[in-house]
Short mmCIF file of C-alpha atoms in Angstrom, two decimals:
data_model
loop_
_atom_site.label_atom_id
_atom_site.label_comp_id
_atom_site.label_asym_id
_atom_site.label_seq_id
_atom_site.Cartn_x
_atom_site.Cartn_y
_atom_site.Cartn_z
CA MET R 1 106.92 90.45 76.51
CA LYS R 2 108.42 88.15 79.11
CA LYS R 3 106.66 87.46 82.37
CA ILE R 4 107.83 90.05 84.85
CA LEU R 5 109.34 89.13 88.21
CA GLY R 6 109.30 85.43 87.53
CA TYR R 7 107.04 82.72 88.86
CA LEU R 8 103.51 83.56 90.03
CA MET R 9 100.72 81.14 90.97
CA VAL R 10 97.29 82.67 90.43
CA LEU R 11 93.87 81.33 91.39
CA ILE R 12 91.06 83.52 90.05
CA ALA R 13 87.58 82.85 91.38
CA PRO R 14 85.44 84.52 88.70
CA ALA R 15 85.86 83.74 85.01
CA LEU R 16 87.81 86.23 82.92
CA TYR R 17 85.65 88.89 81.33
CA ALA R 18 84.83 88.87 77.65
CA GLN R 19 86.89 91.37 75.67
CA ASP R 20 83.92 93.61 74.94
CA LYS R 21 83.28 94.03 78.69
CA LEU R 22 86.83 95.05 79.58
CA PRO R 23 87.68 98.71 80.31
CA VAL R 24 89.06 100.33 77.16
CA VAL R 25 92.39 102.14 76.97
CA TYR R 26 93.32 103.97 73.76
CA LEU R 27 96.95 103.89 72.68
CA PRO R 28 98.35 107.18 71.33
CA GLU R 29 100.59 107.05 68.28
CA ASN R 30 104.29 107.78 68.84
CA LEU R 31 103.70 108.26 72.58
CA THR R 32 104.16 106.12 75.68
CA ILE R 33 101.30 105.22 77.98
CA HIS R 34 101.87 104.48 81.68
CA PHE R 35 99.73 102.22 83.88
CA VAL R 36 100.14 103.18 87.55
CA SER R 37 99.44 100.44 90.10
CA PRO R 38 98.67 101.02 93.81
CA GLU R 39 100.99 98.11 94.68
CA PRO R 40 104.05 96.44 93.09
CA ILE R 41 103.30 94.73 89.78
CA GLN R 42 104.08 91.00 89.83
CA TYR R 43 103.04 89.88 86.34
CA VAL R 44 102.21 91.38 82.95
CA ASP R 45 100.87 89.74 79.77
CA ILE R 46 100.50 91.53 76.44
CA SER R 47 98.66 89.56 73.78
CA THR R 48 100.46 91.06 70.79
CA LYS R 49 104.01 91.56 69.51
CA GLU R 50 103.06 95.02 68.26
CA LEU R 51 103.59 96.46 71.76
CA ALA R 52 106.77 96.92 73.78
CA GLY R 53 106.65 97.31 77.55
CA ASP R 54 108.71 97.32 80.72
CA LEU R 55 108.61 98.21 84.42
CA PRO R 56 110.73 101.36 84.93
CA ILE R 57 109.75 101.22 88.62
CA LYS R 58 107.98 98.48 90.54
CA ASN R 59 104.45 99.91 90.33
CA VAL R 60 104.51 101.48 86.84
CA LEU R 61 104.06 99.64 83.54
CA ARG R 62 105.26 101.51 80.44
CA LEU R 63 103.78 100.60 77.03
CA LYS R 64 104.42 101.82 73.50
CA LEU R 65 103.52 100.72 70.00
CA ARG R 66 106.46 99.30 68.08
CA ASP R 67 105.19 100.59 64.74
CA SER R 68 102.24 102.61 63.45
CA LEU R 69 98.63 102.61 64.61
CA LYS R 70 97.74 101.60 61.06
CA THR R 71 98.90 98.05 61.78
CA PHE R 72 97.48 97.85 65.30
CA THR R 73 93.96 96.41 65.57
CA GLY R 74 93.76 95.96 69.34
CA SER R 75 94.79 93.53 72.08
CA VAL R 76 94.19 92.56 75.69
CA LEU R 77 96.53 93.64 78.51
CA THR R 78 96.67 91.73 81.81
CA ILE R 79 98.32 93.18 84.93
CA ALA R 80 98.59 91.37 88.27
CA GLY R 81 99.66 92.97 91.52
CA GLU R 82 100.17 91.34 94.88
CA LYS R 83 96.44 91.09 95.58
CA PHE R 84 94.63 91.90 92.32
CA ILE R 85 94.37 91.21 88.60
CA ALA R 86 93.20 93.79 86.06
CA GLN R 87 92.55 93.46 82.33
CA TYR R 88 92.17 96.14 79.68
CA ARG R 89 91.15 96.21 76.06
CA LEU R 90 93.73 98.20 74.12
CA LEU R 91 92.50 100.00 71.00
CA PRO R 92 94.05 102.41 68.47
CA GLY R 93 94.04 105.93 69.85
CA TYR R 94 93.60 109.42 68.50
CA PRO R 95 95.23 112.80 69.22
CA GLY R 96 94.71 114.00 72.78
CA VAL R 97 94.06 110.66 74.49
CA PRO R 98 95.43 110.36 78.07
CA THR R 99 98.94 108.95 78.37
CA GLU R 100 98.49 107.77 81.97
CA ARG R 101 96.03 105.25 83.41
CA ASN R 102 95.63 104.62 87.13
CA ILE R 103 94.61 101.06 88.00
CA ILE R 104 91.55 101.79 90.12
CA PRO R 105 89.52 99.42 92.36
CA GLU R 106 86.76 99.19 89.76
CA ASP R 107 89.28 97.60 87.35
CA MET R 108 90.54 95.03 89.87
CA ARG R 109 89.53 91.52 90.80
CA PRO R 110 90.98 89.89 93.95
CA LEU R 111 93.59 87.16 93.74
CA ASP R 112 94.44 84.27 96.00
CA ILE R 113 98.22 84.17 95.54
CA SER R 114 100.02 81.40 97.40
CA GLY R 115 102.65 82.68 99.80
CA ILE R 116 102.15 86.42 99.21
CA GLY R 117 100.39 87.27 102.51
CA LEU R 118 99.77 90.96 103.13
CA SER R 119 100.58 93.41 100.37
CA GLN R 120 103.16 96.18 100.79
CA ASN R 121 100.32 98.72 100.93
CA GLN R 122 98.62 96.77 103.72
CA LEU R 123 101.87 96.51 105.69
CA LYS R 124 102.43 100.25 105.26
CA SER R 125 98.92 101.09 106.42
CA LEU R 126 99.26 98.92 109.54
CA SER R 127 102.71 100.35 110.32
CA LEU R 128 101.48 103.94 109.96
CA ASN R 129 98.72 103.15 112.43
CA LEU R 130 101.30 101.88 114.94
CA ILE R 131 103.68 104.83 114.57
CA THR R 132 100.90 107.27 115.49
CA GLN R 133 100.46 105.59 118.88
CA LYS R 134 102.55 106.68 121.85
CA PRO R 135 104.81 103.89 123.15
CA ASP R 136 103.32 102.69 126.43
CA ARG R 137 106.18 100.53 127.69
CA ARG R 138 109.76 99.39 127.12
CA VAL R 139 110.09 95.72 126.25
CA GLU R 140 113.90 95.86 125.93
CA LYS R 141 116.41 98.70 126.20
CA VAL R 142 120.10 99.44 125.71
CA LYS R 143 122.48 102.35 126.37
CA ALA R 144 125.77 102.91 124.54
CA PHE R 145 127.83 105.91 123.36
CA GLY R 146 125.19 108.39 124.46
CA ILE R 147 122.44 106.56 122.51
CA ASP R 148 119.41 105.03 124.24
CA GLY R 149 117.71 102.30 122.24
CA GLN R 150 114.50 100.53 123.07
CA LEU R 151 112.03 98.02 121.76
CA ASN R 152 108.73 99.73 122.46
CA HIS R 153 106.40 96.94 121.48
CA VAL R 154 106.01 93.71 119.52
CA TYR R 155 102.77 93.19 117.63
CA THR R 156 101.47 90.32 115.58
CA VAL R 157 98.90 90.06 112.80
CA GLY R 158 98.46 86.91 110.75
CA ASP R 159 101.91 85.59 109.84
CA TYR R 160 103.68 88.89 110.55
CA LEU R 161 105.58 90.46 113.45
CA PHE R 162 105.77 94.24 113.84
CA LEU R 163 108.72 95.57 115.88
CA ASP R 164 108.36 99.15 117.14
CA ILE R 165 111.93 100.36 117.81
CA SER R 166 113.19 103.80 118.79
CA TYR R 167 116.50 105.53 119.63
CA ARG R 168 117.30 108.75 121.45
CA ASN R 169 120.57 110.61 120.93
CA LYS R 170 121.70 112.34 124.14
CA THR R 171 124.84 113.78 122.57
CA ASN R 172 125.29 116.87 120.40
CA LEU R 173 126.70 114.76 117.55
CA LYS R 174 124.22 113.83 114.82
CA TYR R 175 123.94 110.10 114.18
CA ASP R 176 124.36 109.22 110.46
CA ILE R 177 122.93 105.75 109.98
CA ALA R 178 125.12 103.33 108.03
CA ASP R 179 122.85 100.35 108.58
CA LEU R 180 120.30 98.82 110.90
CA HIS R 181 120.30 95.10 110.44
CA PHE R 182 118.90 92.13 112.33
CA LYS R 183 120.47 88.77 113.05
CA VAL R 184 119.75 85.73 115.20
CA ASP R 185 122.84 85.11 117.32
CA ASP R 186 124.01 83.21 120.39
CA LYS R 187 123.13 84.90 123.67
CA LYS R 188 126.71 84.55 124.89
CA VAL R 189 129.50 84.82 122.35
CA THR R 190 133.01 83.80 123.31
CA LYS R 191 136.15 83.87 121.20
CA ALA R 192 136.41 80.10 121.40
CA ALA R 193 132.81 79.54 120.35
CA ASN R 194 131.88 78.58 116.81
CA ASN R 195 129.28 81.32 116.56
CA GLN R 196 126.91 81.27 113.61
CA SER R 197 124.82 84.37 112.99
CA VAL R 198 121.76 84.26 110.75
CA GLU R 199 120.82 87.51 109.06
CA ILE R 200 117.08 88.27 109.08
CA THR R 201 115.75 90.71 106.49
CA PRO R 202 112.53 92.64 107.21
CA GLU R 203 109.61 92.17 104.85
CA PHE R 204 108.85 95.88 105.21
CA VAL R 205 110.42 98.97 106.81
CA LEU R 206 108.20 102.01 107.28
CA PHE R 207 110.76 104.84 107.01
CA ASN R 208 114.08 105.15 105.21
CA GLN R 209 115.66 107.71 107.53
CA PRO R 210 119.38 108.37 106.85
CA ALA R 211 120.20 110.23 110.09
CA PHE R 212 118.78 111.66 113.29
CA ALA R 213 119.87 114.48 115.57
CA LYS R 214 117.87 113.59 118.67
CA SER R 215 115.28 110.89 118.05
CA TYR R 216 114.49 108.03 115.68
CA ARG R 217 111.54 105.66 115.58
CA ASN R 218 110.60 103.07 113.00
CA ILE R 219 108.45 99.98 112.40
CA PHE R 220 110.10 96.80 111.11
CA VAL R 221 107.92 93.97 109.80
CA PHE R 222 109.05 90.35 109.69
CA LYS R 223 107.48 87.04 108.84
CA LYS R 224 106.83 85.10 112.04
CA MET R 225 110.04 83.52 113.28
CA SER R 226 111.20 81.06 115.92
CA PHE R 227 114.64 80.43 117.41
CA PRO R 228 115.91 78.42 120.40
CA GLY R 229 116.22 79.83 123.90
CA ASN R 230 120.02 80.07 123.70
CA LYS R 231 119.68 82.51 120.79
CA VAL R 232 118.66 86.16 120.64
CA LEU R 233 117.51 88.51 117.89
CA ARG R 234 119.95 91.44 117.71
CA ALA R 235 118.99 94.79 116.16
CA GLU R 236 122.35 96.38 115.36
CA LEU R 237 122.42 100.09 114.58
CA SER R 238 125.73 101.28 113.10
CA GLU R 239 127.06 104.74 112.27
CA LYS R 240 128.75 105.83 109.03
CA GLN R 241 131.78 107.62 110.46
CA LEU R 242 135.13 105.89 111.00
CA SER R 243 134.68 106.21 114.75
CA GLY R 244 131.09 105.13 114.32
CA ARG R 245 129.00 104.13 117.29
CA VAL R 246 127.35 100.70 117.20
CA VAL R 247 124.30 100.13 119.37
CA THR R 248 122.99 96.58 119.71
CA LEU R 249 119.50 95.93 121.05
CA ASN R 250 118.81 92.34 122.12
CA ILE R 251 115.33 90.89 121.64
CA SER R 252 114.57 87.56 123.30
CA TYR R 253 112.31 84.84 121.96
CA GLN R 254 110.06 85.44 124.97
CA ASP R 255 109.54 89.00 123.69
CA ILE R 256 108.33 87.47 120.42
CA LEU R 257 106.05 85.02 122.23
CA ASP R 258 104.56 87.87 124.29
CA ALA R 259 103.62 89.86 121.19
CA ASP R 260 100.28 91.67 121.36
CA THR R 261 97.67 91.58 118.65
CA LEU R 262 97.67 94.65 116.45
CA PRO R 263 95.47 97.40 117.93
CA ASN R 264 92.59 98.84 115.91
#
């Protein structure tokens, strides 16, 4: 099986376990077994051509024997997530064996993966903690088309920025979200200016909310960024309808510099 999701640099502190000390998973004949990971799977290695596998979704590995159990004598399976590596000893199964295996903490060993930073699960946990807290101030705000938008707070942890943004709809017309995207742009844009916008994609977004009747609040996580004083980070909320309302919230670099550390 090919390496999944491309290039991965892995530094493992402890030595790999001997095969006889690995957790055992029995493969059922003519059935598929699923390994469920708590975070997106970055790498998979199967030490035999007798197995076929793929990633139907980012945190599930699907395995199946190509032929009969009679020809399968066993192998070692390696799975790496964003922050862990797990190995299993695969053996011929028997009727009634489980067809699903959760990758549990006892199976994992930590990884030092260059450039990965916080895992998606860690970003989600931190964002959920923030969304439960009542906004205590307005860093930036905007009003347009009956929509009030505001940057409630900017937090930082490690190499990440957390933007707490909310909108309130004061009209009776539901707002169907077409997109909410971020770009670094000139503070003042004139028709004669050669304006160059740079799109910035969040590393993580807490909620995927398609519409809101009265209120919307979300956490957007970015890698730490810098931009000159004549630029501004614009959060542009756009509506699906032909007469769609566009609400642009401007975030200055000073707002980024004034970010608070993430509360406990």
